[in-house]
PDB file of C-alpha atoms in Angstrom:
ATOM      1  CA  MET A   1      14.273 -37.072   4.529  1.00 66.00           C
ATOM      2  CA  GLY A   2      15.678 -39.949   6.570  1.00 76.00           C
ATOM      3  CA  GLU A   3      17.145 -37.304   8.969  1.00 83.00           C
ATOM      4  CA  PHE A   4      13.948 -35.782   9.664  1.00 77.00           C
ATOM      5  CA  LYS A   5      12.204 -39.031  10.300  1.00 80.00           C
ATOM      6  CA  LYS A   6      15.151 -40.118  12.603  1.00 85.00           C
ATOM      7  CA  LEU A   7      14.975 -36.881  14.486  1.00 82.00           C
ATOM      8  CA  LEU A   8      11.134 -36.827  14.853  1.00 81.00           C
ATOM      9  CA  ASP A   9      11.234 -40.279  15.913  1.00 83.00           C
ATOM     10  CA  LYS A  10      13.791 -39.547  18.584  1.00 85.00           C
ATOM     11  CA  TYR A  11      11.611 -36.843  20.228  1.00 83.00           C
ATOM     12  CA  ASN A  12       7.994 -38.276  19.869  1.00 82.00           C
ATOM     13  CA  GLY A  13       6.891 -39.351  22.978  1.00 83.00           C
ATOM     14  CA  LYS A  14       9.228 -36.773  24.943  1.00 83.00           C
ATOM     15  CA  ASP A  15       8.539 -33.358  23.608  1.00 78.00           C
ATOM     16  CA  PHE A  16       5.332 -34.238  21.617  1.00 80.00           C
ATOM     17  CA  HIS A  17       3.261 -37.190  21.263  1.00 83.00           C
ATOM     18  CA  PHE A  18       1.931 -38.344  17.924  1.00 81.00           C
ATOM     19  CA  ASP A  19       0.479 -41.860  16.996  1.00 86.00           C
ATOM     20  CA  SER A  20       2.576 -42.012  14.006  1.00 82.00           C
ATOM     21  CA  ILE A  21       5.115 -39.832  11.987  1.00 78.00           C
ATOM     22  CA  GLN A  22       5.328 -39.798   7.968  1.00 79.00           C
ATOM     23  CA  VAL A  23       7.758 -37.696   6.519  1.00 76.00           C
ATOM     24  CA  MET A  24       7.171 -36.606   2.766  1.00 76.00           C
ATOM     25  CA  SER A  25       9.192 -35.113   0.255  1.00 73.00           C
ATOM     26  CA  ALA A  26       7.740 -31.717  -1.040  1.00 68.00           C
ATOM     27  CA  GLY A  27       9.477 -32.263  -4.441  1.00 69.00           C
ATOM     28  CA  ASP A  28      12.752 -31.842  -5.979  1.00 71.00           C
ATOM     29  CA  ARG A  29      14.296 -28.406  -5.617  1.00 69.00           C
ATOM     30  CA  ASP A  30      16.265 -26.476  -8.366  1.00 67.00           C
ATOM     31  CA  PRO A  31      18.583 -24.415  -6.681  1.00 66.00           C
ATOM     32  CA  ASP A  32      19.380 -22.449  -9.973  1.00 66.00           C
ATOM     33  CA  SER A  33      15.680 -21.762 -10.702  1.00 66.00           C
ATOM     34  CA  ASP A  34      14.131 -18.479 -10.130  1.00 64.00           C
ATOM     35  CA  SER A  35      10.712 -20.098  -9.813  1.00 63.00           C
ATOM     36  CA  VAL A  36       9.147 -21.596  -6.626  1.00 64.00           C
ATOM     37  CA  THR A  37      11.109 -24.965  -7.221  1.00 66.00           C
ATOM     38  CA  GLY A  38      14.393 -22.926  -6.528  1.00 71.00           C
ATOM     39  CA  MET A  39      13.043 -21.263  -3.295  1.00 80.00           C
ATOM     40  CA  SER A  40      14.789 -22.297  -0.218  1.00 84.00           C
ATOM     41  CA  ALA A  41      14.768 -21.070   3.506  1.00 85.00           C
ATOM     42  CA  THR A  42      18.138 -19.523   2.740  1.00 88.00           C
ATOM     43  CA  LYS A  43      16.892 -17.606  -0.179  1.00 89.00           C
ATOM     44  CA  MET A  44      14.019 -16.463   1.791  1.00 92.00           C
ATOM     45  CA  ARG A  45      16.116 -15.179   4.482  1.00 94.00           C
ATOM     46  CA  GLN A  46      18.242 -13.489   2.020  1.00 94.00           C
ATOM     47  CA  ALA A  47      15.223 -11.741   0.449  1.00 93.00           C
ATOM     48  CA  ALA A  48      14.207 -10.783   3.939  1.00 94.00           C
ATOM     49  CA  VAL A  49      17.458  -9.063   4.571  1.00 95.00           C
ATOM     50  CA  LYS A  50      17.419  -7.255   1.407  1.00 94.00           C
ATOM     51  CA  GLY A  51      13.844  -6.046   1.913  1.00 93.00           C
ATOM     52  CA  ASP A  52      12.850  -7.926  -1.234  1.00 93.00           C
ATOM     53  CA  PHE A  53       9.270  -8.675  -0.688  1.00 93.00           C
ATOM     54  CA  LEU A  54       8.425 -10.072  -4.159  1.00 91.00           C
ATOM     55  CA  THR A  55      11.073 -12.725  -3.930  1.00 91.00           C
ATOM     56  CA  PHE A  56      10.254 -13.577  -0.331  1.00 93.00           C
ATOM     57  CA  LYS A  57       6.597 -13.810  -1.166  1.00 92.00           C
ATOM     58  CA  ARG A  58       7.395 -16.430  -3.815  1.00 89.00           C
ATOM     59  CA  GLY A  59       8.394 -18.787  -1.173  1.00 89.00           C
ATOM     60  CA  LEU A  60       5.138 -18.733   0.355  1.00 91.00           C
ATOM     61  CA  PRO A  61       1.514 -20.426  -0.440  1.00 88.00           C
ATOM     62  CA  SER A  62      -0.307 -18.368  -2.753  1.00 88.00           C
ATOM     63  CA  SER A  63      -3.376 -18.689  -0.330  1.00 91.00           C
ATOM     64  CA  LEU A  64      -1.334 -16.420   2.290  1.00 91.00           C
ATOM     65  CA  ARG A  65      -2.668 -12.851   2.305  1.00 93.00           C
ATOM     66  CA  GLU A  66      -0.424 -10.238   1.363  1.00 91.00           C
ATOM     67  CA  ILE A  67      -0.503  -8.413   4.545  1.00 92.00           C
ATOM     68  CA  ASP A  68       0.272 -11.671   6.435  1.00 94.00           C
ATOM     69  CA  ALA A  69       2.999 -12.210   3.983  1.00 94.00           C
ATOM     70  CA  LYS A  70       4.617  -8.673   4.829  1.00 94.00           C
ATOM     71  CA  ARG A  71       4.165  -9.400   8.543  1.00 94.00           C
ATOM     72  CA  LEU A  72       5.938 -12.752   8.141  1.00 95.00           C
ATOM     73  CA  MET A  73       8.684 -11.179   6.341  1.00 94.00           C
ATOM     74  CA  ASN A  74       9.163  -8.748   9.098  1.00 94.00           C
ATOM     75  CA  ASP A  75       8.909 -11.391  11.689  1.00 95.00           C
ATOM     76  CA  VAL A  76      11.958 -13.042  10.032  1.00 95.00           C
ATOM     77  CA  ARG A  77      13.678  -9.876   9.995  1.00 95.00           C
ATOM     78  CA  VAL A  78      13.314  -9.321  13.761  1.00 95.00           C
ATOM     79  CA  GLY A  79      14.467 -12.881  14.055  1.00 94.00           C
ATOM     80  CA  LEU A  80      17.714 -11.867  12.483  1.00 94.00           C
ATOM     81  CA  LYS A  81      17.909  -8.649  14.477  1.00 94.00           C
ATOM     82  CA  LEU A  82      16.956  -6.271  11.545  1.00 93.00           C
ATOM     83  CA  ASP A  83      14.535  -3.456  11.741  1.00 92.00           C
ATOM     84  CA  ASN A  84      11.080  -3.879  10.375  1.00 90.00           C
ATOM     85  CA  ILE A  85      10.368  -2.540   6.991  1.00 89.00           C
ATOM     86  CA  LYS A  86       7.734   0.283   7.229  1.00 86.00           C
ATOM     87  CA  GLU A  87       5.593   1.185   4.209  1.00 80.00           C
ATOM     88  CA  SER A  88       5.103   4.843   3.343  1.00 72.00           C
ATOM     89  CA  VAL A  89       1.727   6.004   2.317  1.00 70.00           C
ATOM     90  CA  ASN A  90       1.948   8.017  -1.001  1.00 72.00           C
ATOM     91  CA  ASN A  91      -0.917  10.498  -1.069  1.00 72.00           C
ATOM     92  CA  LYS A  92      -1.364  12.330  -4.251  1.00 76.00           C
ATOM     93  CA  ILE A  93      -1.099  16.141  -3.931  1.00 79.00           C
ATOM     94  CA  ASN A  94      -4.173  17.726  -5.407  1.00 84.00           C
ATOM     95  CA  THR A  95      -2.681  21.102  -6.573  1.00 89.00           C
ATOM     96  CA  THR A  96      -6.046  22.755  -6.958  1.00 90.00           C
ATOM     97  CA  ARG A  97      -6.748  22.088  -3.244  1.00 90.00           C
ATOM     98  CA  GLU A  98      -3.345  23.008  -2.115  1.00 91.00           C
ATOM     99  CA  LYS A  99      -3.480  26.484  -4.038  1.00 93.00           C
ATOM    100  CA  TYR A 100      -6.807  27.137  -2.459  1.00 95.00           C
ATOM    101  CA  PHE A 101      -5.735  26.375   1.110  1.00 93.00           C
ATOM    102  CA  GLN A 102      -2.667  28.548   0.450  1.00 94.00           C
ATOM    103  CA  GLY A 103      -5.241  31.414  -0.577  1.00 94.00           C
ATOM    104  CA  LEU A 104      -3.766  31.381  -4.133  1.00 94.00           C
ATOM    105  CA  ILE A 105      -7.007  30.912  -6.109  1.00 95.00           C
ATOM    106  CA  PHE A 106     -10.778  31.432  -5.479  1.00 96.00           C
ATOM    107  CA  ASN A 107     -10.517  34.539  -3.206  1.00 96.00           C
ATOM    108  CA  VAL A 108     -13.437  36.773  -2.463  1.00 97.00           C
ATOM    109  CA  GLY A 109     -14.115  39.225  -5.392  1.00 96.00           C
ATOM    110  CA  ASP A 110     -12.440  36.701  -7.945  1.00 96.00           C
ATOM    111  CA  THR A 111     -14.481  35.718 -10.999  1.00 96.00           C
ATOM    112  CA  VAL A 112     -14.782  31.825 -11.356  1.00 96.00           C
ATOM    113  CA  GLU A 113     -16.348  29.837 -14.230  1.00 95.00           C
ATOM    114  CA  SER A 114     -18.351  26.518 -13.595  1.00 92.00           C
ATOM    115  CA  ILE A 115     -17.546  23.620 -15.833  1.00 88.00           C
ATOM    116  CA  ILE A 116     -20.688  24.308 -18.092  1.00 89.00           C
ATOM    117  CA  GLY A 117     -19.231  28.006 -18.598  1.00 91.00           C
ATOM    118  CA  GLU A 118     -21.437  29.930 -16.196  1.00 93.00           C
ATOM    119  CA  GLN A 119     -19.528  32.802 -14.390  1.00 95.00           C
ATOM    120  CA  PHE A 120     -19.790  33.667 -10.682  1.00 97.00           C
ATOM    121  CA  GLU A 121     -18.056  36.082  -8.248  1.00 97.00           C
ATOM    122  CA  VAL A 122     -16.720  34.440  -5.159  1.00 97.00           C
ATOM    123  CA  VAL A 123     -18.430  35.972  -2.112  1.00 98.00           C
ATOM    124  CA  LYS A 124     -17.143  33.383   0.620  1.00 98.00           C
ATOM    125  CA  ARG A 125     -14.729  30.545   0.968  1.00 97.00           C
ATOM    126  CA  GLY A 126     -15.369  27.509   2.663  1.00 95.00           C
ATOM    127  CA  THR A 127     -13.331  24.423   3.548  1.00 92.00           C
ATOM    128  CA  ASN A 128     -13.436  22.798   0.019  1.00 91.00           C
ATOM    129  CA  ASN A 129     -16.116  24.948  -1.503  1.00 94.00           C
ATOM    130  CA  ILE A 130     -17.021  28.585  -2.236  1.00 96.00           C
ATOM    131  CA  LEU A 131     -20.182  30.585  -2.104  1.00 97.00           C
ATOM    132  CA  CYS A 132     -20.592  32.564  -5.089  1.00 96.00           C
ATOM    133  CA  LYS A 133     -23.103  34.924  -6.759  1.00 97.00           C
ATOM    134  CA  ASP A 134     -24.411  34.872 -10.386  1.00 95.00           C
ATOM    135  CA  THR A 135     -25.119  37.933 -12.607  1.00 93.00           C
ATOM    136  CA  ASP A 136     -28.765  37.929 -11.305  1.00 95.00           C
ATOM    137  CA  GLY A 137     -27.118  37.992  -7.542  1.00 95.00           C
ATOM    138  CA  ASN A 138     -28.254  34.396  -6.693  1.00 97.00           C
ATOM    139  CA  ILE A 139     -25.926  32.796  -4.394  1.00 97.00           C
ATOM    140  CA  HIS A 140     -24.469  29.345  -5.327  1.00 96.00           C
ATOM    141  CA  ASN A 141     -22.244  26.712  -3.496  1.00 96.00           C
ATOM    142  CA  LYS A 142     -19.602  25.490  -5.768  1.00 95.00           C
ATOM    143  CA  TRP A 143     -17.109  22.688  -5.002  1.00 94.00           C
ATOM    144  CA  ILE A 144     -13.498  23.617  -5.800  1.00 94.00           C
ATOM    145  CA  TYR A 145     -13.052  21.052  -8.250  1.00 91.00           C
ATOM    146  CA  GLU A 146     -16.153  22.190 -10.068  1.00 92.00           C
ATOM    147  CA  ILE A 147     -14.818  25.715 -10.941  1.00 94.00           C
ATOM    148  CA  HIS A 148     -11.613  27.418 -12.274  1.00 93.00           C
ATOM    149  CA  GLU A 149     -10.702  31.076 -12.520  1.00 92.00           C
ATOM    150  CA  VAL A 150     -11.713  32.953 -15.488  1.00 90.00           C
ATOM    151  CA  ASN A 151      -8.060  34.122 -15.977  1.00 76.00           C
ATOM    152  CA  ASP A 152      -7.013  30.408 -15.513  1.00 50.00           C
ATOM    153  CA  ALA A 153      -5.398  29.059 -18.762  1.00 48.00           C
ATOM    154  CA  ARG A 154      -7.294  25.914 -19.260  1.00 46.00           C
TER     155      ARG A 154
END
């Protein structure tokens, strides 16, 4: 701590101007610990190099938002001449919707069944819905997740 105080006093009044400078310890470090007491700037840089966000985040204040912590880790990586880490978006694939768009299910003329057991004939395909008619000839609009094909093994 004495080295920090000496260095700060050396530049006070030249590069910056403070009325007084007080250096305080943040507490003892345990370099062998996996908790925050073992965290150091070196360990944080190593975590940034490895792309280990969870380890990097342990060295940051808990009040820091996750998005800001990720930005900070990427800033450290850029400072170390490394590429940013980009997150991929994992979209769940809805197989019913995919089959529908491929024209594999719910085609005009197919018989479909609602979730309450009513049967309909598909008369028109929409974007995420179908128009279908019941046995009396009445037209109904059904969302594709509300129906299944009669020959569908559910």
